[in-house]
Short mmCIF file of C-alpha atoms in Angstrom, two decimals:
data_model
loop_
_atom_site.label_atom_id
_atom_site.label_comp_id
_atom_site.label_asym_id
_atom_site.label_seq_id
_atom_site.Cartn_x
_atom_site.Cartn_y
_atom_site.Cartn_z
CA UNK A 294 -11.71 -6.69 19.18
CA UNK A 295 -8.97 -4.81 17.34
CA UNK A 296 -5.50 -5.14 18.86
CA UNK A 297 -3.39 -3.90 15.92
CA UNK A 298 -3.67 -2.15 12.56
CA UNK A 299 -1.66 -2.65 9.37
CA UNK A 300 -1.86 0.10 6.76
CA UNK A 301 -1.05 0.03 3.09
CA UNK A 302 0.36 3.32 1.77
CA UNK A 303 -0.39 4.06 -1.88
CA UNK A 304 -4.11 4.52 -2.45
CA UNK A 305 -4.91 3.93 1.23
CA UNK A 306 -3.08 6.65 3.16
CA UNK A 307 -1.52 8.57 0.26
CA UNK A 308 -3.25 9.70 -2.92
CA UNK A 309 -0.29 8.45 -4.90
CA UNK A 310 -1.40 5.52 -7.02
CA UNK A 311 -1.11 7.51 -10.22
CA UNK A 312 2.68 7.75 -10.03
CA UNK A 313 3.14 4.01 -9.42
CA UNK A 314 0.84 3.09 -12.27
CA UNK A 315 2.73 5.42 -14.61
CA UNK A 316 6.34 5.03 -13.43
CA UNK A 317 7.22 1.95 -15.49
CA UNK A 318 5.73 3.45 -18.61
CA UNK A 319 7.53 6.74 -18.04
CA UNK A 320 10.81 4.89 -17.57
CA UNK A 321 10.43 2.99 -20.84
CA UNK A 322 9.55 6.16 -22.73
CA UNK A 323 12.71 7.79 -21.35
CA UNK A 324 14.53 4.83 -22.92
CA UNK A 325 12.85 5.56 -26.25
CA UNK A 326 10.47 2.60 -26.04
CA UNK A 327 6.69 2.49 -26.24
CA UNK A 328 5.18 0.48 -23.37
CA UNK A 329 2.49 -2.10 -23.89
CA UNK A 330 -1.07 -1.19 -23.05
CA UNK A 331 -1.87 -1.88 -19.40
CA UNK A 332 1.76 -2.23 -18.32
CA UNK A 333 1.17 -0.23 -15.15
CA UNK A 334 -1.60 -2.53 -13.95
CA UNK A 335 0.45 -5.61 -14.87
CA UNK A 336 3.54 -4.73 -12.85
CA UNK A 337 1.78 -2.94 -10.01
CA UNK A 338 1.26 -6.16 -8.05
CA UNK A 339 4.99 -6.96 -8.27
CA UNK A 340 7.84 -5.79 -6.07
CA UNK A 341 10.16 -3.21 -7.63
CA UNK A 342 12.68 -5.94 -8.35
CA UNK A 343 10.07 -8.21 -9.97
CA UNK A 344 8.84 -5.32 -12.12
CA UNK A 345 12.40 -4.50 -13.19
CA UNK A 346 12.98 -8.12 -14.18
CA UNK A 347 9.77 -8.10 -16.20
CA UNK A 348 10.56 -4.99 -18.24
CA UNK A 349 14.23 -5.97 -18.70
CA UNK A 350 13.23 -9.29 -20.24
CA UNK A 351 10.17 -8.05 -22.10
CA UNK A 352 11.81 -4.98 -23.62
CA UNK A 353 15.36 -6.38 -23.99
CA UNK A 354 16.88 -3.59 -21.89
CA UNK A 355 20.64 -3.38 -21.56
CA UNK A 356 20.41 -1.90 -18.06
CA UNK A 357 20.77 -4.19 -15.07
CA UNK A 358 17.73 -4.82 -12.87
CA UNK A 359 19.30 -2.64 -10.17
CA UNK A 360 19.75 0.20 -12.68
CA UNK A 361 16.13 -0.12 -13.77
CA UNK A 362 14.93 0.03 -10.17
CA UNK A 363 17.08 3.13 -9.61
CA UNK A 364 15.69 4.77 -12.73
CA UNK A 365 12.09 4.14 -11.73
CA UNK A 366 12.71 5.40 -8.20
CA UNK A 367 14.25 8.57 -9.57
CA UNK A 368 11.01 9.27 -11.43
CA UNK A 369 8.85 8.82 -8.35
CA UNK A 370 11.25 10.22 -5.72
CA UNK A 371 10.45 13.84 -6.38
CA UNK A 372 6.72 13.10 -6.23
CA UNK A 373 6.99 11.63 -2.74
CA UNK A 374 9.39 14.21 -1.40
CA UNK A 375 7.41 17.20 -2.65
CA UNK A 376 3.91 16.38 -3.83
CA UNK A 377 2.19 13.18 -2.65
CA UNK A 378 -0.89 14.20 -0.62
CA UNK A 379 -2.74 12.38 2.14
CA UNK A 380 -6.07 10.75 1.40
CA UNK A 381 -9.00 12.59 2.90
CA UNK A 382 -9.41 11.88 6.61
CA UNK A 383 -6.19 9.87 6.93
CA UNK A 384 -4.46 11.88 9.65
CA UNK A 385 -7.56 12.16 11.83
CA UNK A 386 -8.18 8.41 11.45
CA UNK A 387 -4.63 7.60 12.59
CA UNK A 388 -4.96 10.01 15.48
CA UNK A 389 -8.18 8.33 16.58
CA UNK A 390 -6.55 4.90 16.55
CA UNK A 391 -3.62 6.25 18.54
CA UNK A 392 -6.01 7.70 21.12
CA UNK A 393 -7.45 4.21 21.52
CA UNK A 394 -3.91 2.83 22.07
CA UNK A 395 -3.97 0.69 18.93
CA UNK A 396 -0.45 -0.09 17.65
CA UNK A 397 0.02 0.62 13.95
CA UNK A 398 2.53 -0.51 11.33
CA UNK A 399 2.89 -0.04 7.58
CA UNK A 400 2.90 -2.78 4.94
CA UNK A 401 3.84 -1.38 1.54
CA UNK A 402 4.85 -2.56 -1.90
CA UNK A 403 6.75 0.72 -2.26
CA UNK A 404 10.13 1.98 -1.19
CA UNK A 405 10.80 2.67 2.49
CA UNK A 406 12.83 5.82 1.87
CA UNK A 407 10.02 7.39 -0.15
CA UNK A 408 7.34 6.41 2.36
CA UNK A 409 9.34 7.91 5.21
CA UNK A 410 9.97 11.10 3.24
CA UNK A 411 6.28 11.59 2.45
CA UNK A 412 5.13 10.66 5.95
CA UNK A 413 7.64 13.03 7.53
CA UNK A 414 6.54 15.90 5.29
CA UNK A 415 2.89 15.17 6.05
CA UNK A 416 3.39 14.72 9.79
CA UNK A 417 2.23 11.09 10.17
CA UNK A 418 5.46 9.08 10.49
CA UNK A 419 5.32 8.99 14.28
CA UNK A 420 1.99 7.17 14.28
CA UNK A 421 3.72 3.99 13.10
CA UNK A 422 5.98 1.64 15.01
CA UNK A 423 7.57 0.13 11.90
CA UNK A 424 7.45 0.09 8.11
CA UNK A 425 7.45 -3.30 6.38
CA UNK A 426 8.11 -3.53 2.64
CA UNK A 427 7.48 -6.32 0.16
CA UNK A 428 11.12 -6.04 -0.89
CA UNK A 429 12.19 -6.79 2.67
CA UNK A 430 9.78 -9.74 2.95
CA UNK A 431 10.65 -11.06 -0.51
CA UNK A 432 7.21 -11.44 -2.10
CA UNK A 433 4.40 -9.13 -3.19
CA UNK A 434 0.97 -8.79 -1.65
CA UNK A 435 -0.58 -11.62 -3.61
CA UNK A 436 0.90 -13.58 -0.72
CA UNK A 437 0.12 -12.72 2.93
CA UNK A 438 3.72 -12.91 4.16
CA UNK A 439 4.04 -9.17 4.80
CA UNK A 440 0.92 -9.11 6.95
CA UNK A 441 2.10 -12.08 8.96
CA UNK A 442 5.46 -10.40 9.57
CA UNK A 443 3.71 -7.21 10.66
CA UNK A 444 1.38 -9.04 13.06
CA UNK A 445 4.26 -11.03 14.50
CA UNK A 446 6.07 -7.77 15.17
CA UNK A 447 3.03 -6.33 16.99
CA UNK A 448 2.46 -9.67 18.75
CA UNK A 449 -1.17 -9.78 17.60
CA UNK A 450 -3.19 -12.62 16.13
CA UNK A 451 -4.61 -12.25 12.60
CA UNK A 452 -8.21 -12.31 13.81
CA UNK A 453 -7.58 -9.27 16.03
CA UNK A 454 -5.48 -7.39 13.46
CA UNK A 455 -7.05 -5.12 10.84
CA UNK A 456 -5.46 -4.68 7.42
CA UNK A 457 -6.32 -1.51 5.48
CA UNK A 458 -5.96 -1.92 1.71
CA UNK A 459 -7.34 -0.35 -1.48
CA UNK A 460 -6.74 -3.11 -4.04
CA UNK A 461 -8.57 -6.40 -4.42
CA UNK A 462 -5.64 -8.81 -4.52
CA UNK A 463 -4.28 -7.41 -1.24
CA UNK A 464 -7.66 -7.53 0.51
CA UNK A 465 -8.11 -11.14 -0.55
CA UNK A 466 -4.56 -12.10 0.38
CA UNK A 467 -4.86 -10.69 3.90
CA UNK A 468 -8.30 -12.21 4.33
CA UNK A 469 -7.07 -15.63 3.26
CA UNK A 470 -4.61 -15.56 6.15
CA UNK A 471 -7.32 -14.79 8.70
CA UNK A 472 -6.83 -11.04 9.04
CA UNK A 473 -9.74 -8.63 9.35
CA UNK A 474 -9.78 -6.51 6.23
CA UNK A 475 -10.85 -2.94 5.57
CA UNK A 476 -11.35 -2.02 1.93
CA UNK A 477 -10.63 1.64 1.15
CA UNK A 478 -11.92 3.28 -2.00
CA UNK A 479 -9.37 4.62 -4.47
CA UNK A 480 -10.12 5.79 -7.98
CA UNK A 481 -7.31 3.68 -9.44
CA UNK A 482 -9.18 0.53 -8.36
CA UNK A 483 -12.58 1.77 -9.46
CA UNK A 484 -13.33 -1.32 -11.55
CA UNK A 485 -12.70 -3.57 -8.54
CA UNK A 486 -14.90 -1.78 -6.02
CA UNK A 487 -17.81 -4.20 -6.06
CA UNK A 488 -15.47 -7.16 -5.50
CA UNK A 489 -13.58 -5.26 -2.79
CA UNK A 490 -16.90 -4.57 -1.02
CA UNK A 491 -17.72 -8.28 -1.14
CA UNK A 492 -14.26 -9.45 -0.06
CA UNK A 493 -13.51 -7.00 2.77
CA UNK A 494 -14.93 -7.33 6.27
CA UNK A 495 -15.73 -3.63 6.19
CA UNK A 496 -15.68 -1.11 3.34
CA UNK A 497 -15.01 2.61 3.71
CA UNK A 498 -15.50 5.14 0.94
CA UNK A 499 -12.78 7.18 2.62
CA UNK A 500 -11.08 7.55 5.99
CA UNK A 501 -13.33 10.30 7.31
CA UNK A 502 -15.78 7.82 8.83
CA UNK A 503 -13.88 6.52 11.86
CA UNK A 504 -17.10 5.92 13.78
CA UNK A 505 -18.31 3.37 11.20
CA UNK A 506 -15.04 1.47 11.44
CA UNK A 507 -14.89 1.59 15.23
CA UNK A 508 -18.45 0.35 15.60
CA UNK A 509 -17.50 -2.76 13.63
CA UNK A 510 -14.10 -3.22 15.28
CA UNK A 511 -15.56 -3.16 18.80
CA UNK A 512 -17.83 -6.15 18.12
#
């Protein structure tokens, strides 16, 4: 039975994937460079620092990796502070888990400051005991390290901990480490939906259907 929940942010709780897919391309265009086709998808699975290293080397940028990270964050900062919306049903889903006394933490590839800003504006920050970032852990979600750190913090075993993710590589990574996985639909991962359905323990078209999730989690 479920003892803890780990939530991704972009595409799972926030309808914000568009800005992360576009941020690297927007940054390069501000530098007067034309990005390669599919750049957003290529660097999305990386940490901010890994993505900065990739574009610095690939586009021969004079800026340091730290300066590139700062430039990208400046592009997305305003979006999180003022615009990023919740996915449908997200707040009610979190409230339902809280009412069942399920501890919740965040595991994100994004920036902690921006997550906190958006969550505060949207009134959901207090549902979570802690925010874990891939930058803090040191690797992206193609490796399950962030989920292990989150479970260790909650003092839960993988098999009783549910990971909510919207992208295939993250669902598979968490599943490979023994976590229960919940695939969440997001338009940015539309091409992966069939594989996400197959890979996840449970698949939700959105977060409005808490009863479907809870029925599975109680088994």
